[in-house]
Amino acid sequence: MTTMTNASVREFKMPDVGEGLTEAEILKWYVQPGDTVTDGQVVCEVETAKAAVELPIPYDGVVRALHFPEGTTVDVGTSIIAVDVAGGAAPEAQEEAPAPAEEPAEPDEKPAARQPVLVGYGVATSSTRRRPRKQAAPDTAVRQAAAAVQQELNGHAAAPAPVAGGARPLAKPPVRKLAKDLGVDLTTVTPTGPDGIITREDVHAAVAAVQAPQEQPAPVSAPAQEAPAAPVSYDTARETRVPVKGVRKATAAAMVGSAFTAPHVTEFVTVDVTRTMKLVEELKQDKEFTGLRVNPLLLIAKALLVAIRRNPEINASWDEAAQEIVVKHYVNLGIAAATPRGLIVPNIKDAHAKTLPQLAESLGELVSTAREGRTSPSAMQAGTVTITNVGVFGVDTGTPILNPGESAILAVGAIKLQPWVHKGKVKPRQVTTLALSFDHRLVDGELGSKVLADVAAVLEQPKRLISWA
């Protein structure tokens, strides 16, 4: 979509909704062209690689255009909606109107529009105005162009203003350097970027246009051109192709990066958890847990926290750049959750400091938020150790892949009634299999085995939650 140049029209750009993400998919528009919007009103929902986020508009006005349909993936910084603020409360737009020709205003009189971020909007510019100076129009136009470039570099989206003929072309410093290195005169380049800014692609296109006639070979020596490859076809009745994007795309990249960066080792142990299952039933009747969800995962999480306290070196990460092992003195416990949008791993911040009822409350909130698709990007950052419960699918165990940046992940299998030797006799007991994968760069076999053995010991004898506390 072409950026509108009317001074009363504001272009709202796709913001960085957290953690340096570079793109987001527009899931749903809540407004249509012609609708009136107010400052702070949610206009659309977008999905990043980590979560779905609602975007509010930062000014009043009337929707002029939606630049992308639902389902489109848009790069951060790209304009997605145009809003006409002429008829609403928009003092900023009025100040941006061109000044009379005989008294051109200084370029720094134009307040930069406030750029939206994840939790609000940028700091509003000062309302202080300088007294206009009388200067030649060409000199003012040059400074206006330079100011517009600087505002763009600073992430502001000031309304575009007409530039007098002969003004310096708009381009960012890296683009100017590229043009200089390639010998391209920017005044001869046709800009295609927002607000008439010359992009790197424009410079390369100018070079290609000049070189194309020179690089054409003589007809007699021209090699036969190969026919373009035919597009791959498939039977739509027998196959369905699903675009890889959003959470699925991020998960795939993270798992490939983890699998081929950290040397994984997985150990297994089968344990009698009959006493743990009895404790779960008792806690459900305890008044301290009224209204809280009590299940085996709660006690498994607590057992892992006890094991980490006894073996703190497991709670670490590998810093490749500094060639250091970073031991964490806190535990942000990740819980792998399957959602309609894919697998996510939100974590409970400072889980090591929580009591059992507090841990139960945090687990409940984490699971319900994930199921409703409301997990925020910040909830999935800075995890240290993860639990994945494959047992809910009836699976005995697995070899889990580490969450990137973490050193260990515990997989919990299905809890089943099995024959088990107990006190010298074969009896039916509740049994499960645990699997611990760890990064062998910083966790050796002894440390990994101790952690897994401690988790199993607590689940076999839950009283160790007290004796080992």
XYZ file of C-alpha atoms in Angstrom, residues 188-418:
231
model
C 18.336 10.349 -9.695
C 16.751 7.522 -7.649
C 12.983 7.048 -7.531
C 11.952 6.457 -3.875
C 9.476 3.708 -3.017
C 9.685 3.814 0.789
C 7.171 5.414 3.158
C 7.016 9.224 2.999
C 9.267 9.264 -0.072
C 12.296 7.705 1.627
C 14.843 5.965 -0.598
C 15.470 2.349 0.412
C 18.386 -0.025 -0.191
C 16.266 -1.774 -2.836
C 15.805 1.524 -4.674
C 19.607 2.016 -4.819
C 20.198 -1.527 -6.094
C 17.450 -1.056 -8.685
C 19.148 2.117 -9.921
C 22.456 0.272 -10.269
C 20.776 -2.602 -12.112
C 19.075 -0.191 -14.515
C 22.441 1.332 -15.454
C 24.322 -1.953 -15.725
C 21.641 -3.898 -17.609
C 22.429 -2.503 -21.095
C 26.176 -2.971 -20.538
C 25.869 -6.563 -19.382
C 23.711 -7.804 -22.262
C 25.791 -10.328 -24.270
C 25.897 -10.335 -28.040
C 23.100 -12.385 -29.625
C 25.545 -14.763 -31.358
C 27.208 -15.760 -28.092
C 24.154 -15.763 -25.878
C 23.667 -19.179 -24.274
C 20.304 -20.826 -24.500
C 18.210 -19.862 -21.520
C 16.786 -22.660 -19.457
C 13.047 -22.762 -19.133
C 11.828 -21.740 -15.680
C 11.096 -24.636 -13.370
C 7.450 -25.557 -13.292
C 5.737 -24.953 -9.956
C 5.371 -28.014 -7.778
C 1.856 -29.349 -8.019
C 0.020 -31.590 -5.604
C -3.364 -33.228 -5.295
C -5.460 -30.962 -3.075
C -7.879 -33.812 -2.480
C -5.121 -35.977 -1.031
C -2.870 -33.360 0.566
C -3.284 -30.216 2.631
C -0.514 -27.645 2.899
C -0.399 -25.449 5.999
C 1.777 -22.302 5.961
C 4.516 -22.353 8.594
C 4.133 -19.140 10.592
C 3.474 -17.708 14.033
C 4.036 -20.002 17.007
C 4.712 -23.037 14.801
C 7.454 -21.209 12.910
C 9.087 -19.986 16.120
C 8.875 -23.420 17.730
C 10.472 -25.089 14.708
C 13.355 -22.615 14.639
C 13.905 -22.910 18.394
C 13.904 -26.713 18.390
C 16.291 -26.976 15.439
C 18.597 -24.431 17.058
C 18.515 -26.241 20.393
C 18.980 -29.738 18.956
C 22.009 -28.729 16.886
C 23.580 -26.398 19.467
C 23.330 -28.175 22.822
C 24.530 -31.814 23.016
C 21.526 -33.583 24.520
C 21.692 -36.468 26.949
C 18.505 -38.134 28.251
C 18.233 -40.395 31.298
C 15.200 -42.366 32.469
C 13.855 -43.713 35.736
C 10.672 -45.612 36.562
C 9.248 -44.847 39.982
C 6.407 -45.926 42.277
C 4.298 -42.784 42.885
C 1.500 -44.431 44.868
C 2.201 -42.334 47.973
C 2.299 -39.156 45.883
C -1.124 -39.979 44.417
C -2.513 -40.495 47.928
C -1.075 -37.122 49.002
C -2.754 -35.462 46.022
C -6.138 -36.753 47.192
C -5.462 -35.556 50.741
C -4.449 -32.082 49.600
C -7.685 -31.748 47.625
C -9.527 -31.929 50.976
C -7.200 -29.468 52.704
C -8.755 -26.038 53.321
C -5.459 -24.362 52.334
C -6.085 -25.573 48.777
C -9.765 -24.617 48.549
C -10.463 -23.317 45.045
C -7.041 -24.414 43.778
C -6.324 -27.129 41.265
C -4.355 -29.946 42.892
C -2.950 -32.660 40.621
C 0.184 -34.819 40.302
C 1.926 -32.105 38.245
C 1.897 -29.841 41.292
C 3.890 -32.300 43.404
C 6.170 -33.200 40.484
C 6.990 -29.508 40.070
C 7.707 -29.212 43.787
C 9.893 -32.318 43.660
C 11.933 -30.820 40.816
C 12.367 -27.576 42.766
C 13.657 -29.550 45.765
C 16.080 -31.436 43.506
C 17.362 -28.139 42.067
C 17.906 -26.751 45.551
C 19.984 -29.807 46.381
C 21.878 -29.620 43.062
C 21.950 -25.913 42.088
C 24.469 -26.385 39.251
C 21.692 -27.914 37.124
C 19.944 -24.529 37.040
C 22.340 -22.842 34.614
C 22.876 -21.740 31.050
C 25.763 -21.702 28.584
C 27.088 -18.289 27.464
C 28.827 -19.046 24.190
C 30.061 -15.491 23.586
C 31.672 -15.117 27.012
C 32.583 -18.803 27.301
C 30.988 -18.953 30.753
C 28.481 -21.106 32.593
C 25.839 -18.870 34.159
C 24.417 -20.436 37.335
C 20.982 -18.972 38.162
C 20.091 -18.320 41.793
C 16.400 -18.305 40.924
C 14.113 -20.799 39.209
C 11.692 -19.674 36.511
C 9.888 -22.979 36.045
C 8.610 -23.521 32.499
C 5.534 -25.646 31.833
C 5.128 -26.847 28.236
C 1.530 -26.245 27.129
C -0.196 -27.422 23.956
C -2.494 -24.714 22.566
C -4.543 -24.391 19.350
C -1.759 -22.175 17.969
C 0.996 -24.646 18.849
C 3.349 -25.502 21.699
C 4.315 -22.684 24.072
C 6.394 -22.716 27.256
C 5.308 -20.026 29.718
C 7.119 -20.059 33.037
C 6.378 -19.375 36.686
C 8.685 -16.598 37.815
C 10.652 -17.289 41.023
C 8.956 -20.646 41.514
C 11.645 -21.620 44.052
C 10.297 -19.032 46.510
C 6.648 -20.135 46.398
C 4.809 -22.244 48.954
C 2.853 -25.255 47.734
C -0.498 -23.366 47.682
C 1.150 -20.453 45.865
C 2.670 -22.844 43.337
C -0.761 -24.436 42.808
C -2.289 -21.011 42.167
C 0.447 -20.057 39.689
C 0.092 -23.349 37.824
C -3.651 -22.873 37.538
C -3.307 -19.352 36.173
C -0.584 -20.406 33.732
C -2.652 -23.261 32.281
C -5.914 -21.295 31.987
C -4.169 -18.320 30.369
C -2.427 -20.576 27.838
C -5.660 -22.352 26.893
C -7.408 -19.028 26.319
C -4.536 -17.821 24.127
C -3.768 -14.873 26.408
C -0.176 -15.757 27.328
C 2.016 -12.655 27.046
C 5.480 -12.694 25.446
C 7.074 -11.765 28.782
C 5.584 -14.898 30.393
C 7.630 -17.018 27.982
C 10.959 -15.289 28.575
C 13.831 -16.032 30.980
C 12.881 -19.627 31.801
C 15.551 -21.741 33.500
C 14.157 -25.318 33.683
C 11.074 -26.870 32.053
C 8.583 -29.675 32.705
C 6.664 -31.315 29.869
C 3.806 -33.647 30.810
C 3.448 -36.140 27.958
C 1.554 -38.467 30.275
C -1.702 -36.578 29.654
C -1.696 -38.180 26.199
C -1.222 -41.687 27.609
C 2.466 -41.750 26.603
C 4.914 -43.596 28.859
C 7.902 -41.288 28.280
C 9.920 -39.411 25.663
C 13.231 -37.701 24.923
C 12.376 -34.002 25.240
C 14.383 -31.277 23.487
C 15.696 -28.459 25.648
C 13.995 -25.103 25.577
C 16.650 -22.735 24.096
C 18.815 -21.152 26.788
C 17.974 -23.764 29.419
C 20.038 -26.668 30.723
C 17.401 -29.282 31.601
C 13.867 -30.435 30.830
C 11.883 -33.104 32.697
C 9.355 -35.256 30.836
C 6.635 -36.936 32.898
C 4.969 -40.071 31.545
C 1.523 -41.498 32.154
C 0.802 -42.741 35.685
C -0.519 -46.294 35.389
C -1.475 -49.113 37.705
C 1.214 -51.774 37.271
